[in-house]
Amino acid sequence: MSSFDLVPGAGESPVILHVPHSSREIPDDVRAGIVLDDGALERELDHIVDAHTAELAEEAARLARVAPWRFVNRLSRLVVDPERFPDEREEMLAVGMGAVYTRTTGRQELRPADTDPEPLIARYFRPYARAMADAVAERLAVAGRVVVIDVHSYPSAPLPYELHGAGPRPPVCLGTDSFHTPPGLLAAAREAFGEVGLDSPFSGTYVPLEFHGRDPRVSALMVEIRRDTYMTEPGGPAGPGLHKLAQALAALVDALASDGQPVGDDDSFAGPQP
């Protein structure tokens, strides 16, 4: 069974909703390498999982007039985190949270510090990255452009692992990239979500490495939703806020799918902005 799913959308849609951190699933052989007992592991999953974001993306896809494609990680980020750089470029290595985590959100031991990450990277990280790159390439070939919307959530109070947790924590944080996030994409997201902040407490976007910084036809935005707006923290059930957010995400998807131009900027996809 694949560790990820690519759920098709409308043939003409350029939008891919990427959901990398929604799962709690850990294969038994990977679990054996984690030092936490079962209770501590469940508590860690409560904090680290972007709970209900897969359901959020699924509902938004149903509500959208032009259904987006969805790329969904079916395994926990405690197996591998597909959004980290797999090498020394990753700043989260400073807190033991590179592509393969060795520390928890509370900075306690998750795996032994001398764990070799390569077996997990080879088994899970690289196939995921290849499949996501293939999905982007296929949408480029069909639609001529791609918009990757990364769907995340984050806790209302900072956790010890956060490197930039001292800044604002708005209801919706939009993570941006200077090359891949043009003004029109930001304008469409502001229109859809209303009260938003930029790049705090989390910044950046996910773009497959072969396109990153190279292909302006690939646009990207990270949508980080503060968890107290839609669920009981940590790790509890979703509330009515989830449906409202799905409506907002569907509105963003439709703005991006219409005429190739998001609301508010006729030159949105002309390339990187100065």
Tab-separated table of C-alpha atoms in Angstrom:
chain	number	residue	atom	x	y	z
A	1	MET	CA	0.000	0.000	0.000
A	2	SER	CA	1.280	3.464	-0.907
A	3	SER	CA	2.126	5.860	1.910
A	4	PHE	CA	0.398	8.701	0.019
A	5	ASP	CA	-2.607	9.273	-2.209
A	6	LEU	CA	-3.033	11.459	-5.264
A	7	VAL	CA	-6.768	12.123	-5.496
A	8	PRO	CA	-7.719	13.387	-8.975
A	9	GLY	CA	-9.634	16.622	-9.416
A	10	ALA	CA	-11.045	18.288	-12.497
A	11	GLY	CA	-8.967	17.668	-15.597
A	12	GLU	CA	-8.459	21.379	-16.187
A	13	SER	CA	-7.647	22.341	-12.600
A	14	PRO	CA	-4.154	23.737	-11.926
A	15	VAL	CA	-4.607	23.505	-8.128
A	16	ILE	CA	-3.048	20.809	-5.936
A	17	LEU	CA	-4.037	20.772	-2.258
A	18	HIS	CA	-1.073	19.240	-0.463
A	19	VAL	CA	-1.831	17.693	2.950
A	20	PRO	CA	1.432	16.389	4.450
A	21	HIS	CA	0.865	16.290	8.223
A	22	SER	CA	-2.674	15.050	8.889
A	23	SER	CA	-2.026	11.383	9.708
A	24	ARG	CA	-1.252	9.568	12.972
A	25	GLU	CA	-0.340	6.296	11.222
A	26	ILE	CA	3.088	4.761	11.987
A	27	PRO	CA	4.057	1.327	10.580
A	28	ASP	CA	5.032	-1.220	13.250
A	29	ASP	CA	8.643	-1.510	12.115
A	30	VAL	CA	9.043	2.287	12.245
A	31	ARG	CA	7.351	2.411	15.653
A	32	ALA	CA	10.020	0.022	16.941
A	33	GLY	CA	12.660	2.711	16.411
A	34	ILE	CA	10.805	5.306	18.521
A	35	VAL	CA	11.764	5.323	22.206
A	36	LEU	CA	8.526	6.814	23.603
A	37	ASP	CA	6.074	4.517	25.349
A	38	ASP	CA	2.590	4.254	23.873
A	39	GLY	CA	1.048	6.937	26.086
A	40	ALA	CA	3.831	9.427	25.431
A	41	LEU	CA	3.665	8.712	21.695
A	42	GLU	CA	-0.072	9.412	21.610
A	43	ARG	CA	0.492	12.707	23.436
A	44	GLU	CA	3.240	13.628	20.971
A	45	LEU	CA	0.938	12.852	18.054
A	46	ASP	CA	-1.719	15.105	19.609
A	47	HIS	CA	0.757	17.994	19.408
A	48	ILE	CA	2.516	17.282	16.108
A	49	VAL	CA	-0.359	16.161	13.862
A	50	ASP	CA	-2.245	18.751	11.816
A	51	ALA	CA	-5.499	17.129	12.850
A	52	HIS	CA	-8.493	17.166	10.489
A	53	THR	CA	-6.613	18.891	7.648
A	54	ALA	CA	-7.256	15.938	5.314
A	55	GLU	CA	-10.985	16.272	6.020
A	56	LEU	CA	-10.722	20.019	5.484
A	57	ALA	CA	-9.131	19.552	2.060
A	58	GLU	CA	-11.653	16.853	1.129
A	59	GLU	CA	-14.633	19.050	2.003
A	60	ALA	CA	-13.136	22.040	0.191
A	61	ALA	CA	-12.659	19.878	-2.908
A	62	ARG	CA	-16.340	18.875	-2.783
A	63	LEU	CA	-17.468	22.480	-2.382
A	64	ALA	CA	-15.252	23.944	-5.119
A	65	ARG	CA	-16.794	24.561	-8.532
A	66	VAL	CA	-13.618	23.246	-10.155
A	67	ALA	CA	-12.379	20.361	-8.012
A	68	PRO	CA	-8.686	20.615	-7.098
A	69	TRP	CA	-6.315	17.685	-7.059
A	70	ARG	CA	-5.254	16.465	-3.619
A	71	PHE	CA	-1.931	14.937	-2.587
A	72	VAL	CA	-2.312	13.449	0.899
A	73	ASN	CA	0.310	11.865	3.134
A	74	ARG	CA	-1.187	8.747	4.749
A	75	LEU	CA	1.635	8.340	7.286
A	76	SER	CA	2.612	10.435	10.283
A	77	ARG	CA	5.340	13.016	9.932
A	78	LEU	CA	7.074	11.028	12.700
A	79	VAL	CA	7.860	8.462	9.987
A	80	VAL	CA	9.435	11.075	7.702
A	81	ASP	CA	8.540	14.707	7.248
A	82	PRO	CA	8.188	15.182	3.472
A	83	GLU	CA	8.392	18.956	3.798
A	84	ARG	CA	11.892	19.091	5.251
A	85	PHE	CA	15.063	19.334	3.241
A	86	PRO	CA	16.755	15.908	3.479
A	87	ASP	CA	20.186	17.442	4.076
A	88	GLU	CA	22.086	20.181	5.909
A	89	ARG	CA	19.937	22.944	4.341
A	90	GLU	CA	17.179	22.130	6.837
A	91	GLU	CA	17.151	24.627	9.719
A	92	MET	CA	15.016	22.321	11.888
A	93	LEU	CA	17.992	19.995	12.241
A	94	ALA	CA	18.966	22.370	15.051
A	95	VAL	CA	16.138	20.915	17.163
A	96	GLY	CA	16.369	17.332	15.919
A	97	MET	CA	13.520	17.678	13.451
A	98	GLY	CA	14.976	17.233	9.985
A	99	ALA	CA	13.420	14.840	7.513
A	100	VAL	CA	13.637	12.115	10.188
A	101	TYR	CA	12.903	13.423	13.678
A	102	THR	CA	15.074	12.473	16.650
A	103	ARG	CA	13.434	14.905	19.126
A	104	THR	CA	9.857	15.646	20.105
A	105	THR	CA	7.916	18.908	20.130
A	106	GLY	CA	9.038	19.239	23.752
A	107	ARG	CA	12.677	18.605	22.704
A	108	GLN	CA	12.793	15.199	24.402
A	109	GLU	CA	14.296	12.111	22.769
A	110	LEU	CA	12.118	10.533	20.093
A	111	ARG	CA	14.800	8.365	18.464
A	112	PRO	CA	18.434	7.876	19.448
A	113	ALA	CA	20.514	10.828	18.259
A	114	ASP	CA	22.746	8.519	16.211
A	115	THR	CA	19.816	7.101	14.213
A	116	ASP	CA	20.726	6.733	10.544
A	117	PRO	CA	17.968	8.572	8.627
A	118	GLU	CA	18.847	7.085	5.246
A	119	PRO	CA	16.696	3.909	5.395
A	120	LEU	CA	13.550	5.933	6.128
A	121	ILE	CA	14.468	8.595	3.582
A	122	ALA	CA	15.003	5.930	0.915
A	123	ARG	CA	11.819	4.027	1.770
A	124	TYR	CA	9.420	6.921	2.291
A	125	PHE	CA	10.852	10.397	1.613
A	126	ARG	CA	12.218	9.961	-1.893
A	127	PRO	CA	9.184	8.102	-3.329
A	128	TYR	CA	6.911	10.799	-1.875
A	129	ALA	CA	9.026	13.592	-3.339
A	130	ARG	CA	9.150	11.849	-6.725
A	131	ALA	CA	5.383	11.333	-6.796
A	132	MET	CA	4.692	14.957	-5.847
A	133	ALA	CA	7.109	16.183	-8.528
A	134	ASP	CA	5.377	13.940	-11.065
A	135	ALA	CA	1.977	15.323	-10.043
A	136	VAL	CA	3.207	18.891	-10.538
A	137	ALA	CA	4.750	18.011	-13.903
A	138	GLU	CA	1.512	16.369	-15.065
A	139	ARG	CA	-0.582	19.404	-14.103
A	140	LEU	CA	1.920	21.666	-15.875
A	141	ALA	CA	1.622	19.584	-19.020
A	142	VAL	CA	-2.182	19.724	-18.948
A	143	ALA	CA	-2.996	23.118	-17.426
A	144	GLY	CA	0.161	25.067	-18.234
A	145	ARG	CA	0.567	26.200	-14.627
A	146	VAL	CA	0.293	24.788	-11.109
A	147	VAL	CA	-0.713	26.271	-7.760
A	148	VAL	CA	0.326	24.162	-4.751
A	149	ILE	CA	-1.677	25.033	-1.646
A	150	ASP	CA	-0.093	23.483	1.423
A	151	VAL	CA	-2.767	22.763	4.058
A	152	HIS	CA	-1.481	22.836	7.650
A	153	SER	CA	-2.536	23.726	11.170
A	154	TYR	CA	-0.653	24.956	14.210
A	155	PRO	CA	-1.283	25.220	17.975
A	156	SER	CA	-2.615	28.385	19.564
A	157	ALA	CA	0.323	28.442	22.024
A	158	PRO	CA	3.915	27.909	20.875
A	159	LEU	CA	5.584	24.555	21.481
A	160	PRO	CA	9.241	24.288	22.595
A	161	TYR	CA	10.469	23.049	19.214
A	162	GLU	CA	9.351	26.180	17.343
A	163	LEU	CA	12.298	28.270	16.191
A	164	HIS	CA	10.155	31.347	15.470
A	165	GLY	CA	7.343	30.980	17.977
A	166	ALA	CA	7.622	34.431	19.575
A	167	GLY	CA	5.836	36.282	16.756
A	168	PRO	CA	2.142	36.779	15.952
A	169	ARG	CA	-0.180	33.747	15.823
A	170	PRO	CA	-3.069	34.869	13.590
A	171	PRO	CA	-6.160	32.738	12.870
A	172	VAL	CA	-4.643	31.957	9.461
A	173	CYS	CA	-0.931	32.296	8.722
A	174	LEU	CA	0.066	32.433	5.073
A	175	GLY	CA	3.553	31.105	4.385
A	176	THR	CA	5.186	32.598	1.313
A	177	ASP	CA	8.171	32.193	-0.987
A	178	SER	CA	9.797	35.149	-2.744
A	179	PHE	CA	9.917	33.273	-6.063
A	180	HIS	CA	6.775	31.112	-5.975
A	181	THR	CA	4.184	33.302	-4.190
A	182	PRO	CA	3.100	36.145	-6.522
A	183	PRO	CA	0.959	39.056	-5.237
A	184	GLY	CA	-2.237	37.819	-6.870
A	185	LEU	CA	-2.045	34.517	-5.014
A	186	LEU	CA	-1.734	36.380	-1.715
A	187	ALA	CA	-4.605	38.677	-2.680
A	188	ALA	CA	-6.840	35.697	-3.438
A	189	ALA	CA	-5.982	34.093	-0.084
A	190	ARG	CA	-6.680	37.308	1.820
A	191	GLU	CA	-10.023	37.605	0.050
A	192	ALA	CA	-10.937	34.013	0.898
A	193	PHE	CA	-9.806	33.817	4.534
A	194	GLY	CA	-10.192	37.375	5.795
A	195	GLU	CA	-8.069	37.795	8.928
A	196	VAL	CA	-4.602	36.517	8.034
A	197	GLY	CA	-0.964	37.123	8.859
A	198	LEU	CA	2.183	36.476	6.845
A	199	ASP	CA	5.079	34.131	7.668
A	200	SER	CA	4.556	34.023	11.446
A	201	PRO	CA	4.893	31.714	13.227
A	202	PHE	CA	5.743	29.609	10.142
A	203	SER	CA	7.033	30.673	6.751
A	204	GLY	CA	7.858	29.222	3.367
A	205	THR	CA	6.043	26.988	0.912
A	206	TYR	CA	6.376	23.485	-0.482
A	207	VAL	CA	7.599	23.175	-4.064
A	208	PRO	CA	9.259	19.988	-5.385
A	209	LEU	CA	12.993	20.592	-5.528
A	210	GLU	CA	13.301	20.213	-9.299
A	211	PHE	CA	10.953	23.206	-9.726
A	212	HIS	CA	12.005	25.210	-6.678
A	213	GLY	CA	13.439	28.597	-7.624
A	214	ARG	CA	13.437	27.581	-11.294
A	215	ASP	CA	9.949	27.447	-12.800
A	216	PRO	CA	7.682	30.494	-12.323
A	217	ARG	CA	4.733	28.512	-13.682
A	218	VAL	CA	4.670	26.754	-10.297
A	219	SER	CA	3.099	28.984	-7.656
A	220	ALA	CA	2.780	27.990	-4.017
A	221	LEU	CA	1.276	29.128	-0.736
A	222	MET	CA	1.243	27.573	2.723
A	223	VAL	CA	-2.017	27.910	4.649
A	224	GLU	CA	-1.449	27.428	8.400
A	225	ILE	CA	-4.701	27.442	10.394
A	226	ARG	CA	-4.614	28.066	14.142
A	227	ARG	CA	-6.137	25.007	15.737
A	228	ASP	CA	-8.353	26.697	18.292
A	229	THR	CA	-10.387	28.137	15.405
A	230	TYR	CA	-11.704	24.713	14.368
A	231	MET	CA	-10.910	21.984	16.926
A	232	THR	CA	-10.341	21.145	20.583
A	233	GLU	CA	-6.632	21.263	21.385
A	234	PRO	CA	-4.553	19.180	21.521
A	235	GLY	CA	-5.684	16.369	19.281
A	236	GLY	CA	-9.407	16.675	19.977
A	237	PRO	CA	-12.479	16.661	17.759
A	238	ALA	CA	-13.249	19.170	15.056
A	239	GLY	CA	-15.913	21.810	15.621
A	240	PRO	CA	-18.108	23.938	13.374
A	241	GLY	CA	-15.148	26.113	12.422
A	242	LEU	CA	-13.933	23.342	10.139
A	243	HIS	CA	-16.843	23.811	7.723
A	244	LYS	CA	-16.320	27.573	7.589
A	245	LEU	CA	-12.651	27.032	6.779
A	246	ALA	CA	-13.550	24.497	4.082
A	247	GLN	CA	-15.801	27.103	2.486
A	248	ALA	CA	-12.948	29.631	2.557
A	249	LEU	CA	-10.483	27.134	1.086
A	250	ALA	CA	-12.977	26.240	-1.655
A	251	ALA	CA	-13.367	29.935	-2.459
A	252	LEU	CA	-9.590	30.231	-2.790
A	253	VAL	CA	-9.466	27.172	-5.061
A	254	ASP	CA	-12.162	28.626	-7.303
A	255	ALA	CA	-10.442	32.015	-7.476
A	256	LEU	CA	-7.236	30.310	-8.585
A	257	ALA	CA	-8.979	28.116	-11.151
A	258	SER	CA	-10.942	30.914	-12.819
A	259	ASP	CA	-9.395	32.286	-16.040
A	260	GLY	CA	-5.926	31.492	-14.756
A	261	GLN	CA	-5.983	34.729	-12.777
A	262	PRO	CA	-6.617	35.047	-9.053
A	263	VAL	CA	-8.674	37.951	-7.818
A	264	GLY	CA	-6.855	41.240	-7.557
A	265	ASP	CA	-3.842	40.941	-9.854
A	266	ASP	CA	-3.978	40.577	-13.619
A	267	ASP	CA	-0.277	39.705	-13.731
A	268	SER	CA	-0.329	37.151	-10.921
A	269	PHE	CA	1.239	34.308	-12.814
A	270	ALA	CA	3.607	36.283	-15.042
A	271	GLY	CA	6.586	35.055	-12.997
A	272	PRO	CA	8.528	35.967	-9.874
A	273	GLN	CA	7.963	39.482	-8.602
A	274	PRO	CA	10.664	41.973	-7.696
